[in-house]
JSON list of C-alpha atoms in Angstrom, two decimals:
[
{"chain": "A", "resi": 285, "resn": "MET", "atom": "CA", "xyz": [15.85, -72.17, 93.99]},
{"chain": "A", "resi": 286, "resn": "ALA", "atom": "CA", "xyz": [17.52, -74.80, 91.77]},
{"chain": "A", "resi": 287, "resn": "ASN", "atom": "CA", "xyz": [17.36, -72.46, 88.79]},
{"chain": "A", "resi": 288, "resn": "ILE", "atom": "CA", "xyz": [19.47, -69.97, 90.73]},
{"chain": "A", "resi": 289, "resn": "ILE", "atom": "CA", "xyz": [21.94, -72.23, 92.48]},
{"chain": "A", "resi": 290, "resn": "ILE", "atom": "CA", "xyz": [23.38, -73.96, 89.43]},
{"chain": "A", "resi": 291, "resn": "PRO", "atom": "CA", "xyz": [24.21, -70.70, 87.59]},
{"chain": "A", "resi": 292, "resn": "ALA", "atom": "CA", "xyz": [25.79, -69.38, 90.80]},
{"chain": "A", "resi": 293, "resn": "LEU", "atom": "CA", "xyz": [28.25, -72.26, 90.79]},
{"chain": "A", "resi": 294, "resn": "LEU", "atom": "CA", "xyz": [28.85, -72.23, 87.03]},
{"chain": "A", "resi": 295, "resn": "GLN", "atom": "CA", "xyz": [29.53, -68.50, 86.95]},
{"chain": "A", "resi": 296, "resn": "THR", "atom": "CA", "xyz": [32.12, -68.86, 89.67]},
{"chain": "A", "resi": 297, "resn": "PHE", "atom": "CA", "xyz": [34.32, -71.35, 87.86]},
{"chain": "A", "resi": 298, "resn": "THR", "atom": "CA", "xyz": [33.29, -70.94, 84.21]},
{"chain": "A", "resi": 299, "resn": "ASP", "atom": "CA", "xyz": [32.31, -68.26, 81.75]},
{"chain": "A", "resi": 300, "resn": "GLY", "atom": "CA", "xyz": [28.63, -68.93, 82.64]},
{"chain": "A", "resi": 301, "resn": "LYS", "atom": "CA", "xyz": [27.78, -70.39, 79.24]},
{"chain": "A", "resi": 302, "resn": "SER", "atom": "CA", "xyz": [30.06, -73.40, 79.08]},
{"chain": "A", "resi": 303, "resn": "ARG", "atom": "CA", "xyz": [32.31, -75.33, 81.41]},
{"chain": "A", "resi": 304, "resn": "VAL", "atom": "CA", "xyz": [35.39, -73.42, 80.29]},
{"chain": "A", "resi": 305, "resn": "GLU", "atom": "CA", "xyz": [37.22, -72.47, 83.48]},
{"chain": "A", "resi": 306, "resn": "VAL", "atom": "CA", "xyz": [37.90, -68.85, 84.31]},
{"chain": "A", "resi": 307, "resn": "PRO", "atom": "CA", "xyz": [41.40, -68.38, 85.77]},
{"chain": "A", "resi": 308, "resn": "GLY", "atom": "CA", "xyz": [41.69, -67.11, 89.34]},
{"chain": "A", "resi": 309, "resn": "LYS", "atom": "CA", "xyz": [38.31, -68.24, 90.63]},
{"chain": "A", "resi": 310, "resn": "THR", "atom": "CA", "xyz": [38.31, -69.96, 94.00]},
{"chain": "A", "resi": 311, "resn": "LEU", "atom": "CA", "xyz": [36.21, -72.38, 95.99]},
{"chain": "A", "resi": 312, "resn": "ARG", "atom": "CA", "xyz": [35.61, -69.65, 98.55]},
{"chain": "A", "resi": 313, "resn": "GLN", "atom": "CA", "xyz": [34.01, -67.52, 95.80]},
{"chain": "A", "resi": 314, "resn": "ALA", "atom": "CA", "xyz": [31.68, -70.38, 94.87]},
{"chain": "A", "resi": 315, "resn": "ILE", "atom": "CA", "xyz": [30.51, -70.77, 98.46]},
{"chain": "A", "resi": 316, "resn": "GLU", "atom": "CA", "xyz": [30.13, -66.98, 98.77]},
{"chain": "A", "resi": 317, "resn": "ASN", "atom": "CA", "xyz": [27.97, -66.95, 95.61]},
{"chain": "A", "resi": 318, "resn": "LEU", "atom": "CA", "xyz": [25.76, -69.63, 97.13]},
{"chain": "A", "resi": 319, "resn": "ASP", "atom": "CA", "xyz": [25.62, -67.71, 100.43]},
{"chain": "A", "resi": 320, "resn": "GLU", "atom": "CA", "xyz": [24.30, -64.62, 98.62]},
{"chain": "A", "resi": 321, "resn": "ILE", "atom": "CA", "xyz": [21.24, -66.46, 97.32]},
{"chain": "A", "resi": 322, "resn": "LEU", "atom": "CA", "xyz": [20.45, -68.65, 100.33]},
{"chain": "A", "resi": 323, "resn": "SER", "atom": "CA", "xyz": [17.64, -67.81, 102.70]},
{"chain": "A", "resi": 324, "resn": "SER", "atom": "CA", "xyz": [18.55, -66.48, 106.10]},
{"chain": "A", "resi": 325, "resn": "GLU", "atom": "CA", "xyz": [16.75, -69.56, 107.45]},
{"chain": "A", "resi": 326, "resn": "VAL", "atom": "CA", "xyz": [19.68, -71.76, 106.39]},
{"chain": "A", "resi": 327, "resn": "GLU", "atom": "CA", "xyz": [21.85, -72.34, 109.44]},
{"chain": "A", "resi": 328, "resn": "LYS", "atom": "CA", "xyz": [22.96, -75.99, 109.48]},
{"chain": "A", "resi": 329, "resn": "VAL", "atom": "CA", "xyz": [24.89, -77.34, 106.50]},
{"chain": "A", "resi": 330, "resn": "LEU", "atom": "CA", "xyz": [26.12, -80.88, 105.82]},
{"chain": "A", "resi": 331, "resn": "ASP", "atom": "CA", "xyz": [28.78, -81.45, 103.17]},
{"chain": "A", "resi": 332, "resn": "VAL", "atom": "CA", "xyz": [28.61, -85.02, 101.88]},
{"chain": "A", "resi": 333, "resn": "GLY", "atom": "CA", "xyz": [31.87, -86.41, 100.56]},
{"chain": "A", "resi": 334, "resn": "CYS", "atom": "CA", "xyz": [33.70, -83.53, 102.24]},
{"chain": "A", "resi": 335, "resn": "GLY", "atom": "CA", "xyz": [37.23, -84.80, 101.63]},
{"chain": "A", "resi": 336, "resn": "ALA", "atom": "CA", "xyz": [39.69, -82.71, 103.62]},
{"chain": "A", "resi": 337, "resn": "GLY", "atom": "CA", "xyz": [36.96, -80.26, 104.63]},
{"chain": "A", "resi": 338, "resn": "ARG", "atom": "CA", "xyz": [37.53, -77.29, 102.33]},
{"chain": "A", "resi": 339, "resn": "HIS", "atom": "CA", "xyz": [33.79, -76.72, 101.70]},
{"chain": "A", "resi": 340, "resn": "VAL", "atom": "CA", "xyz": [32.93, -77.20, 105.38]},
{"chain": "A", "resi": 341, "resn": "VAL", "atom": "CA", "xyz": [35.54, -74.64, 106.40]},
{"chain": "A", "resi": 342, "resn": "ALA", "atom": "CA", "xyz": [34.24, -72.18, 103.77]},
{"chain": "A", "resi": 343, "resn": "TRP", "atom": "CA", "xyz": [30.64, -72.60, 105.02]},
{"chain": "A", "resi": 344, "resn": "GLU", "atom": "CA", "xyz": [31.85, -72.24, 108.59]},
{"chain": "A", "resi": 345, "resn": "GLN", "atom": "CA", "xyz": [33.78, -69.03, 107.84]},
{"chain": "A", "resi": 346, "resn": "LEU", "atom": "CA", "xyz": [30.55, -67.52, 106.51]},
{"chain": "A", "resi": 347, "resn": "GLY", "atom": "CA", "xyz": [28.81, -68.24, 109.82]},
{"chain": "A", "resi": 348, "resn": "TYR", "atom": "CA", "xyz": [27.05, -71.53, 109.11]},
{"chain": "A", "resi": 349, "resn": "ASN", "atom": "CA", "xyz": [26.97, -74.44, 111.54]},
{"chain": "A", "resi": 350, "resn": "ALA", "atom": "CA", "xyz": [28.74, -76.87, 109.22]},
{"chain": "A", "resi": 351, "resn": "SER", "atom": "CA", "xyz": [29.38, -80.60, 109.36]},
{"chain": "A", "resi": 352, "resn": "GLY", "atom": "CA", "xyz": [30.90, -83.01, 106.90]},
{"chain": "A", "resi": 353, "resn": "PHE", "atom": "CA", "xyz": [31.70, -86.62, 106.29]},
{"chain": "A", "resi": 354, "resn": "ASP", "atom": "CA", "xyz": [33.80, -88.66, 103.95]},
{"chain": "A", "resi": 355, "resn": "LEU", "atom": "CA", "xyz": [34.67, -92.31, 103.39]},
{"chain": "A", "resi": 356, "resn": "SER", "atom": "CA", "xyz": [38.38, -91.60, 103.82]},
{"chain": "A", "resi": 357, "resn": "SER", "atom": "CA", "xyz": [39.63, -91.55, 107.42]},
{"chain": "A", "resi": 358, "resn": "GLU", "atom": "CA", "xyz": [42.80, -89.76, 106.26]},
{"chain": "A", "resi": 359, "resn": "SER", "atom": "CA", "xyz": [40.72, -86.99, 104.68]},
{"chain": "A", "resi": 360, "resn": "ILE", "atom": "CA", "xyz": [38.69, -86.61, 107.87]},
{"chain": "A", "resi": 361, "resn": "ARG", "atom": "CA", "xyz": [41.89, -86.44, 109.91]},
{"chain": "A", "resi": 362, "resn": "LEU", "atom": "CA", "xyz": [43.04, -83.55, 107.70]},
{"chain": "A", "resi": 363, "resn": "ALA", "atom": "CA", "xyz": [39.61, -81.89, 107.89]},
{"chain": "A", "resi": 364, "resn": "LYS", "atom": "CA", "xyz": [39.66, -81.99, 111.69]},
{"chain": "A", "resi": 365, "resn": "SER", "atom": "CA", "xyz": [43.01, -80.20, 111.66]},
{"chain": "A", "resi": 366, "resn": "LYS", "atom": "CA", "xyz": [41.41, -77.26, 109.77]},
{"chain": "A", "resi": 367, "resn": "SER", "atom": "CA", "xyz": [38.42, -76.64, 112.03]},
{"chain": "A", "resi": 368, "resn": "THR", "atom": "CA", "xyz": [37.75, -76.83, 115.74]},
{"chain": "A", "resi": 369, "resn": "ASN", "atom": "CA", "xyz": [33.97, -76.34, 115.52]},
{"chain": "A", "resi": 370, "resn": "ALA", "atom": "CA", "xyz": [32.81, -78.58, 112.67]},
{"chain": "A", "resi": 371, "resn": "ASP", "atom": "CA", "xyz": [31.53, -82.10, 113.21]},
{"chain": "A", "resi": 372, "resn": "PHE", "atom": "CA", "xyz": [33.57, -84.35, 110.89]},
{"chain": "A", "resi": 373, "resn": "ARG", "atom": "CA", "xyz": [32.90, -88.07, 110.58]},
{"chain": "A", "resi": 374, "resn": "VAL", "atom": "CA", "xyz": [34.07, -91.06, 108.60]},
{"chain": "A", "resi": 375, "resn": "LEU", "atom": "CA", "xyz": [30.97, -92.36, 106.85]},
{"chain": "A", "resi": 376, "resn": "ASP", "atom": "CA", "xyz": [29.92, -93.96, 103.59]},
{"chain": "A", "resi": 377, "resn": "MET", "atom": "CA", "xyz": [27.27, -91.76, 101.95]},
{"chain": "A", "resi": 378, "resn": "ARG", "atom": "CA", "xyz": [25.18, -94.89, 101.35]},
{"chain": "A", "resi": 379, "resn": "ASP", "atom": "CA", "xyz": [24.82, -95.15, 105.15]},
{"chain": "A", "resi": 380, "resn": "LEU", "atom": "CA", "xyz": [23.59, -91.60, 105.80]},
{"chain": "A", "resi": 381, "resn": "LYS", "atom": "CA", "xyz": [20.01, -92.89, 105.99]},
{"chain": "A", "resi": 382, "resn": "ASN", "atom": "CA", "xyz": [20.97, -94.91, 109.09]},
{"chain": "A", "resi": 383, "resn": "GLN", "atom": "CA", "xyz": [22.35, -91.96, 111.09]},
{"chain": "A", "resi": 384, "resn": "THR", "atom": "CA", "xyz": [19.53, -91.42, 113.59]},
{"chain": "A", "resi": 385, "resn": "GLU", "atom": "CA", "xyz": [21.12, -88.35, 115.21]},
{"chain": "A", "resi": 386, "resn": "TRP", "atom": "CA", "xyz": [21.10, -86.62, 111.82]},
{"chain": "A", "resi": 387, "resn": "SER", "atom": "CA", "xyz": [17.42, -87.25, 111.07]},
{"chain": "A", "resi": 388, "resn": "ASP", "atom": "CA", "xyz": [15.74, -83.98, 109.90]},
{"chain": "A", "resi": 389, "resn": "GLU", "atom": "CA", "xyz": [18.85, -82.14, 111.09]},
{"chain": "A", "resi": 390, "resn": "PHE", "atom": "CA", "xyz": [20.12, -79.97, 108.21]},
{"chain": "A", "resi": 391, "resn": "ASP", "atom": "CA", "xyz": [18.76, -76.96, 106.35]},
{"chain": "A", "resi": 392, "resn": "LEU", "atom": "CA", "xyz": [21.10, -77.62, 103.43]},
{"chain": "A", "resi": 393, "resn": "ILE", "atom": "CA", "xyz": [23.14, -80.53, 102.14]},
{"chain": "A", "resi": 394, "resn": "SER", "atom": "CA", "xyz": [25.93, -79.88, 99.67]},
{"chain": "A", "resi": 395, "resn": "ASN", "atom": "CA", "xyz": [27.56, -82.57, 97.57]},
{"chain": "A", "resi": 396, "resn": "LEU", "atom": "CA", "xyz": [29.94, -80.70, 95.31]},
{"chain": "A", "resi": 397, "resn": "PHE", "atom": "CA", "xyz": [32.46, -81.58, 92.63]},
{"chain": "A", "resi": 398, "resn": "THR", "atom": "CA", "xyz": [31.07, -84.94, 91.60]},
{"chain": "A", "resi": 399, "resn": "SER", "atom": "CA", "xyz": [31.42, -87.33, 94.51]},
{"chain": "A", "resi": 400, "resn": "PHE", "atom": "CA", "xyz": [27.98, -88.75, 93.61]},
{"chain": "A", "resi": 401, "resn": "GLY", "atom": "CA", "xyz": [27.23, -91.00, 90.67]},
{"chain": "A", "resi": 402, "resn": "TYR", "atom": "CA", "xyz": [29.98, -93.59, 90.81]},
{"chain": "A", "resi": 403, "resn": "PHE", "atom": "CA", "xyz": [28.17, -96.59, 92.27]},
{"chain": "A", "resi": 404, "resn": "SER", "atom": "CA", "xyz": [27.69, -99.65, 90.11]},
{"chain": "A", "resi": 405, "resn": "LYS", "atom": "CA", "xyz": [24.09, -100.33, 91.16]},
{"chain": "A", "resi": 406, "resn": "GLU", "atom": "CA", "xyz": [21.07, -98.05, 90.90]},
{"chain": "A", "resi": 407, "resn": "GLU", "atom": "CA", "xyz": [19.98, -99.16, 94.39]},
{"chain": "A", "resi": 408, "resn": "GLU", "atom": "CA", "xyz": [23.16, -97.64, 95.82]},
{"chain": "A", "resi": 409, "resn": "HIS", "atom": "CA", "xyz": [22.40, -94.27, 94.23]},
{"chain": "A", "resi": 410, "resn": "LYS", "atom": "CA", "xyz": [18.84, -94.46, 95.55]},
{"chain": "A", "resi": 411, "resn": "SER", "atom": "CA", "xyz": [20.19, -95.24, 99.01]},
{"chain": "A", "resi": 412, "resn": "VAL", "atom": "CA", "xyz": [22.23, -92.03, 98.94]},
{"chain": "A", "resi": 413, "resn": "LEU", "atom": "CA", "xyz": [19.22, -89.98, 97.84]},
{"chain": "A", "resi": 414, "resn": "ILE", "atom": "CA", "xyz": [17.12, -91.53, 100.62]},
{"chain": "A", "resi": 415, "resn": "GLY", "atom": "CA", "xyz": [19.90, -90.53, 103.02]},
{"chain": "A", "resi": 416, "resn": "PHE", "atom": "CA", "xyz": [19.81, -86.93, 101.79]},
{"chain": "A", "resi": 417, "resn": "ASN", "atom": "CA", "xyz": [16.06, -86.85, 102.39]},
{"chain": "A", "resi": 418, "resn": "HIS", "atom": "CA", "xyz": [16.53, -88.42, 105.83]},
{"chain": "A", "resi": 419, "resn": "ALA", "atom": "CA", "xyz": [19.08, -85.81, 106.96]},
{"chain": "A", "resi": 420, "resn": "LEU", "atom": "CA", "xyz": [17.34, -82.73, 105.51]},
{"chain": "A", "resi": 421, "resn": "LYS", "atom": "CA", "xyz": [14.78, -80.82, 107.52]},
{"chain": "A", "resi": 422, "resn": "PRO", "atom": "CA", "xyz": [11.38, -80.58, 105.79]},
{"chain": "A", "resi": 423, "resn": "GLY", "atom": "CA", "xyz": [11.78, -77.95, 103.08]},
{"chain": "A", "resi": 424, "resn": "GLY", "atom": "CA", "xyz": [15.58, -78.25, 103.20]},
{"chain": "A", "resi": 425, "resn": "LEU", "atom": "CA", "xyz": [17.80, -77.65, 100.19]},
{"chain": "A", "resi": 426, "resn": "LEU", "atom": "CA", "xyz": [20.07, -80.06, 98.34]},
{"chain": "A", "resi": 427, "resn": "ILE", "atom": "CA", "xyz": [22.94, -78.80, 96.20]},
{"chain": "A", "resi": 428, "resn": "LEU", "atom": "CA", "xyz": [24.09, -81.79, 94.15]},
{"chain": "A", "resi": 429, "resn": "ASP", "atom": "CA", "xyz": [26.82, -81.70, 91.53]},
{"chain": "A", "resi": 430, "resn": "TYR", "atom": "CA", "xyz": [26.92, -84.99, 89.68]},
{"chain": "A", "resi": 431, "resn": "LEU", "atom": "CA", "xyz": [28.21, -86.68, 86.53]}
]
């Protein structure tokens, strides 16, 4: 699956061979490209570092049960104003592993547009990855865009 997902994202925003942006491409198109290749077994999606919720709303509009969290309470306030169904929370991604109600909960976790990779200590990055594993159902998918 990973060999398919990365080109799906790159081809949406770039020429497919480099990271040169193609004018007129939208976030919605990127999520639609991902939707086309995902298994019908994917129902619950968690967007980590969701900001103001644009990815969550796009997943939701395609029929997924979508949730998201971000460190910024202001971003979550904005996200909640865009969706009445999604579960939005203020949370540090390093603390995902401690969220007992989200244990083995999601079919897919997305972390898009480089919100991962900025911590100063390797242990902090490992903590995030442990959290992804904690929240994913067995056999779940992780879409991670990183620096």
